PDB file of C-alpha atoms in Angstrom:
ATOM      1  CA  UNK A  53      12.667   3.591 -13.937  1.00 89.00           C
ATOM      2  CA  UNK A  54      14.886   6.176 -12.337  1.00 94.00           C
ATOM      3  CA  UNK A  55      14.739   6.592  -8.571  1.00 95.00           C
ATOM      4  CA  UNK A  56      12.663   9.784  -8.900  1.00 96.00           C
ATOM      5  CA  UNK A  57      10.245   8.180 -11.391  1.00 95.00           C
ATOM      6  CA  UNK A  58       9.670   5.090  -9.291  1.00 97.00           C
ATOM      7  CA  UNK A  59       9.046   7.133  -6.150  1.00 97.00           C
ATOM      8  CA  UNK A  60       6.585   9.448  -7.925  1.00 97.00           C
ATOM      9  CA  UNK A  61       4.836   6.423  -9.458  1.00 97.00           C
ATOM     10  CA  UNK A  62       4.435   4.775  -6.045  1.00 98.00           C
ATOM     11  CA  UNK A  63       3.126   8.049  -4.604  1.00 98.00           C
ATOM     12  CA  UNK A  64       0.505   8.301  -7.377  1.00 97.00           C
ATOM     13  CA  UNK A  65      -2.961   6.845  -6.912  1.00 97.00           C
ATOM     14  CA  UNK A  66      -2.920   3.056  -7.268  1.00 97.00           C
ATOM     15  CA  UNK A  67      -4.528   0.215  -5.387  1.00 97.00           C
ATOM     16  CA  UNK A  68      -1.555  -1.743  -4.139  1.00 98.00           C
ATOM     17  CA  UNK A  69      -1.204  -5.475  -3.831  1.00 98.00           C
ATOM     18  CA  UNK A  70       0.363  -6.320  -0.490  1.00 98.00           C
ATOM     19  CA  UNK A  71       2.311  -9.551  -0.193  1.00 98.00           C
ATOM     20  CA  UNK A  72       3.440 -11.152   3.028  1.00 98.00           C
ATOM     21  CA  UNK A  73       4.903 -14.583   3.660  1.00 95.00           C
ATOM     22  CA  UNK A  74       3.782 -16.761   6.543  1.00 89.00           C
ATOM     23  CA  UNK A  75       7.062 -17.226   8.431  1.00 85.00           C
ATOM     24  CA  UNK A  76       5.768 -20.568   9.712  1.00 85.00           C
ATOM     25  CA  UNK A  77       5.895 -21.798   6.123  1.00 85.00           C
ATOM     26  CA  UNK A  78       2.410 -23.303   6.309  1.00 83.00           C
ATOM     27  CA  UNK A  79       0.925 -21.502   3.299  1.00 86.00           C
ATOM     28  CA  UNK A  80       1.721 -19.606   0.140  1.00 91.00           C
ATOM     29  CA  UNK A  81       2.309 -15.860   0.533  1.00 94.00           C
ATOM     30  CA  UNK A  82      -0.825 -13.837   1.228  1.00 96.00           C
ATOM     31  CA  UNK A  83      -1.570 -11.362  -1.577  1.00 97.00           C
ATOM     32  CA  UNK A  84      -4.333  -8.792  -1.011  1.00 97.00           C
ATOM     33  CA  UNK A  85      -5.330  -5.466  -2.572  1.00 98.00           C
ATOM     34  CA  UNK A  86      -4.913  -2.509  -0.220  1.00 98.00           C
ATOM     35  CA  UNK A  87      -5.168   1.237  -0.015  1.00 98.00           C
ATOM     36  CA  UNK A  88      -1.826   2.672   1.028  1.00 98.00           C
ATOM     37  CA  UNK A  89      -0.050   5.927   1.649  1.00 97.00           C
ATOM     38  CA  UNK A  90       3.405   6.924   0.410  1.00 98.00           C
ATOM     39  CA  UNK A  91       5.380  10.118  -0.078  1.00 97.00           C
ATOM     40  CA  UNK A  92       8.724  10.054  -1.953  1.00 97.00           C
ATOM     41  CA  UNK A  93      11.580   9.267   0.393  1.00 97.00           C
ATOM     42  CA  UNK A  94       9.213   8.068   3.112  1.00 98.00           C
ATOM     43  CA  UNK A  95       7.619   4.871   4.300  1.00 98.00           C
ATOM     44  CA  UNK A  96       4.727   2.853   2.894  1.00 98.00           C
ATOM     45  CA  UNK A  97       1.732   3.057   5.232  1.00 98.00           C
ATOM     46  CA  UNK A  98      -0.998   0.415   5.398  1.00 98.00           C
ATOM     47  CA  UNK A  99      -3.994   0.486   7.739  1.00 98.00           C
ATOM     48  CA  UNK A 100      -5.713  -2.802   8.577  1.00 97.00           C
ATOM     49  CA  UNK A 101      -7.986  -4.495  11.077  1.00 97.00           C
ATOM     50  CA  UNK A 102      -5.953  -5.798  13.991  1.00 97.00           C
ATOM     51  CA  UNK A 103      -7.773  -9.170  13.811  1.00 97.00           C
ATOM     52  CA  UNK A 104      -7.072  -9.750  10.100  1.00 97.00           C
ATOM     53  CA  UNK A 105      -4.862 -12.488   8.692  1.00 95.00           C
ATOM     54  CA  UNK A 106      -2.890  -9.716   7.002  1.00 97.00           C
ATOM     55  CA  UNK A 107      -2.105  -8.019  10.337  1.00 98.00           C
ATOM     56  CA  UNK A 108      -1.161 -11.326  11.951  1.00 96.00           C
ATOM     57  CA  UNK A 109       1.232 -12.265   9.160  1.00 97.00           C
ATOM     58  CA  UNK A 110       2.829  -8.807   8.969  1.00 97.00           C
ATOM     59  CA  UNK A 111       3.442  -8.857  12.734  1.00 97.00           C
ATOM     60  CA  UNK A 112       5.042 -12.311  12.445  1.00 95.00           C
ATOM     61  CA  UNK A 113       7.125 -11.640   9.334  1.00 96.00           C
ATOM     62  CA  UNK A 114       8.082  -8.043  10.281  1.00 97.00           C
ATOM     63  CA  UNK A 115       8.245  -7.217   6.564  1.00 97.00           C
ATOM     64  CA  UNK A 116       6.032  -7.132   3.506  1.00 98.00           C
ATOM     65  CA  UNK A 117       6.028  -6.191  -0.142  1.00 98.00           C
ATOM     66  CA  UNK A 118       3.710  -3.929  -2.084  1.00 98.00           C
ATOM     67  CA  UNK A 119       3.187  -3.755  -5.833  1.00 98.00           C
ATOM     68  CA  UNK A 120       1.495  -0.828  -7.588  1.00 98.00           C
ATOM     69  CA  UNK A 121       0.735  -0.989 -11.294  1.00 97.00           C
ATOM     70  CA  UNK A 122      -0.874   0.928 -14.095  1.00 95.00           C
ATOM     71  CA  UNK A 123      -3.709  -1.019 -15.650  1.00 90.00           C
ATOM     72  CA  UNK A 124      -3.704   0.730 -19.010  1.00 89.00           C
ATOM     73  CA  UNK A 125      -0.997   0.605 -21.672  1.00 86.00           C
ATOM     74  CA  UNK A 126       1.804   1.315 -21.627  1.00 87.00           C
ATOM     75  CA  UNK A 127       2.056  -0.868 -18.551  1.00 92.00           C
ATOM     76  CA  UNK A 128       4.272   0.107 -15.644  1.00 95.00           C
ATOM     77  CA  UNK A 129       4.759  -1.174 -12.139  1.00 97.00           C
ATOM     78  CA  UNK A 130       6.725  -0.532  -8.976  1.00 98.00           C
ATOM     79  CA  UNK A 131       7.238  -3.207  -6.360  1.00 98.00           C
ATOM     80  CA  UNK A 132       8.830  -2.447  -2.993  1.00 98.00           C
ATOM     81  CA  UNK A 133       9.807  -4.753  -0.177  1.00 98.00           C
ATOM     82  CA  UNK A 134      11.226  -4.001   3.217  1.00 98.00           C
ATOM     83  CA  UNK A 135      11.068  -4.212   6.979  1.00 98.00           C
ATOM     84  CA  UNK A 136       8.222  -2.949   9.115  1.00 98.00           C
ATOM     85  CA  UNK A 137       9.661   0.020  11.001  1.00 98.00           C
ATOM     86  CA  UNK A 138       6.566   0.796  13.078  1.00 98.00           C
ATOM     87  CA  UNK A 139       3.345  -0.861  14.212  1.00 98.00           C
ATOM     88  CA  UNK A 140       0.974   1.663  15.754  1.00 98.00           C
ATOM     89  CA  UNK A 141      -2.095   0.767  17.773  1.00 96.00           C
ATOM     90  CA  UNK A 142      -5.061   2.624  16.356  1.00 94.00           C
ATOM     91  CA  UNK A 143      -5.141   5.156  13.557  1.00 96.00           C
ATOM     92  CA  UNK A 144      -4.184   8.768  13.300  1.00 96.00           C
ATOM     93  CA  UNK A 145      -7.449  10.494  12.354  1.00 97.00           C
ATOM     94  CA  UNK A 146      -5.869  12.913   9.859  1.00 97.00           C
ATOM     95  CA  UNK A 147      -3.935  10.158   8.103  1.00 97.00           C
ATOM     96  CA  UNK A 148      -7.012   7.882   7.983  1.00 98.00           C
ATOM     97  CA  UNK A 149      -9.068  10.683   6.470  1.00 98.00           C
ATOM     98  CA  UNK A 150      -6.339  11.535   3.945  1.00 97.00           C
ATOM     99  CA  UNK A 151      -6.164   7.925   2.729  1.00 97.00           C
ATOM    100  CA  UNK A 152      -9.952   7.723   2.379  1.00 98.00           C
ATOM    101  CA  UNK A 153      -9.995  10.970   0.384  1.00 98.00           C
ATOM    102  CA  UNK A 154      -7.094   9.688  -1.739  1.00 97.00           C
ATOM    103  CA  UNK A 155      -9.169   6.729  -2.927  1.00 98.00           C
ATOM    104  CA  UNK A 156     -12.742   8.020  -2.859  1.00 98.00           C
ATOM    105  CA  UNK A 157     -14.522  11.084  -4.173  1.00 98.00           C
ATOM    106  CA  UNK A 158     -15.416  13.677  -1.526  1.00 97.00           C
ATOM    107  CA  UNK A 159     -18.991  12.590  -0.801  1.00 98.00           C
ATOM    108  CA  UNK A 160     -18.181   8.883  -0.768  1.00 98.00           C
ATOM    109  CA  UNK A 161     -15.147   9.500   1.471  1.00 98.00           C
ATOM    110  CA  UNK A 162     -17.269  11.449   3.973  1.00 98.00           C
ATOM    111  CA  UNK A 163     -19.857   8.650   4.072  1.00 98.00           C
ATOM    112  CA  UNK A 164     -17.141   5.971   4.328  1.00 98.00           C
ATOM    113  CA  UNK A 165     -15.428   7.749   7.210  1.00 98.00           C
ATOM    114  CA  UNK A 166     -18.722   8.300   9.036  1.00 97.00           C
ATOM    115  CA  UNK A 167     -19.702   4.636   8.686  1.00 98.00           C
ATOM    116  CA  UNK A 168     -16.282   3.320   9.719  1.00 97.00           C
ATOM    117  CA  UNK A 169     -15.286   5.395  12.752  1.00 96.00           C
ATOM    118  CA  UNK A 170     -14.676   2.122  14.621  1.00 96.00           C
ATOM    119  CA  UNK A 171     -11.511   1.704  12.515  1.00 96.00           C
ATOM    120  CA  UNK A 172      -9.825   4.453  14.533  1.00 96.00           C
ATOM    121  CA  UNK A 173      -9.702   2.106  17.534  1.00 96.00           C
ATOM    122  CA  UNK A 174      -9.841  -1.339  15.909  1.00 96.00           C
ATOM    123  CA  UNK A 175      -7.158  -0.957  13.242  1.00 97.00           C
ATOM    124  CA  UNK A 176      -3.373  -0.980  13.276  1.00 98.00           C
ATOM    125  CA  UNK A 177      -1.023   1.198  11.261  1.00 98.00           C
ATOM    126  CA  UNK A 178       1.938  -0.563   9.652  1.00 98.00           C
ATOM    127  CA  UNK A 179       4.868   1.421   8.262  1.00 98.00           C
ATOM    128  CA  UNK A 180       7.378  -0.237   5.951  1.00 98.00           C
ATOM    129  CA  UNK A 181      10.694   1.250   4.845  1.00 98.00           C
ATOM    130  CA  UNK A 182      11.270   0.376   1.154  1.00 98.00           C
ATOM    131  CA  UNK A 183      14.514  -1.552   0.976  1.00 97.00           C
ATOM    132  CA  UNK A 184      14.320  -3.347  -2.362  1.00 98.00           C
ATOM    133  CA  UNK A 185      12.717  -1.850  -5.467  1.00 98.00           C
ATOM    134  CA  UNK A 186      11.674  -3.625  -8.650  1.00 97.00           C
ATOM    135  CA  UNK A 187      10.249  -1.622 -11.530  1.00 97.00           C
ATOM    136  CA  UNK A 188       9.241  -1.885 -15.156  1.00 94.00           C
ATOM    137  CA  UNK A 189       8.102   0.713 -17.661  1.00 92.00           C
ATOM    138  CA  UNK A 190       6.987  -0.682 -21.008  1.00 85.00           C
ATOM    139  CA  UNK A 191       6.534   2.737 -22.656  1.00 81.00           C
ATOM    140  CA  UNK A 192       9.476   2.341 -25.062  1.00 69.00           C
ATOM    141  CA  UNK A 193       8.496  -1.256 -25.836  1.00 67.00           C
ATOM    142  CA  UNK A 194       4.918  -0.204 -26.615  1.00 63.00           C
ATOM    143  CA  UNK A 195       6.116   2.468 -29.065  1.00 66.00           C
ATOM    144  CA  UNK A 196       7.419  -0.300 -31.336  1.00 69.00           C
ATOM    145  CA  UNK A 197       3.835  -1.375 -32.000  1.00 66.00           C
ATOM    146  CA  UNK A 198       2.243   2.047 -32.482  1.00 65.00           C
TER     147      UNK A 198
END
């Protein structure tokens, strides 16, 4: 994928799979599905409970990877990896609401946000600067079989 295509793909709506290695080397990398935020040219934003294994490992490793994929043919994916450039205590309300509305329909997002106000205080915001990109677009390959 071109640089523009990969950035637009990552900015599109996908559930990402976050990967982070335990720097102590005591386990395999943690891989978990996450909601995320991204705008082309910016940073990947992930919000998570400060007491989670994910938060602990990201703080230790100071970097993580994120893979976003299409789940219908022709398959495509974008994987980014890079350093954490910011860890923020708590959540920015507008950003939290925008991510909820990105992933949920309006009514469900409103109910989710109302039921989870505690996240504003109990969660951390991690921002990662994409440093390494890996991509694949199987559109041309799939055409051979159409």
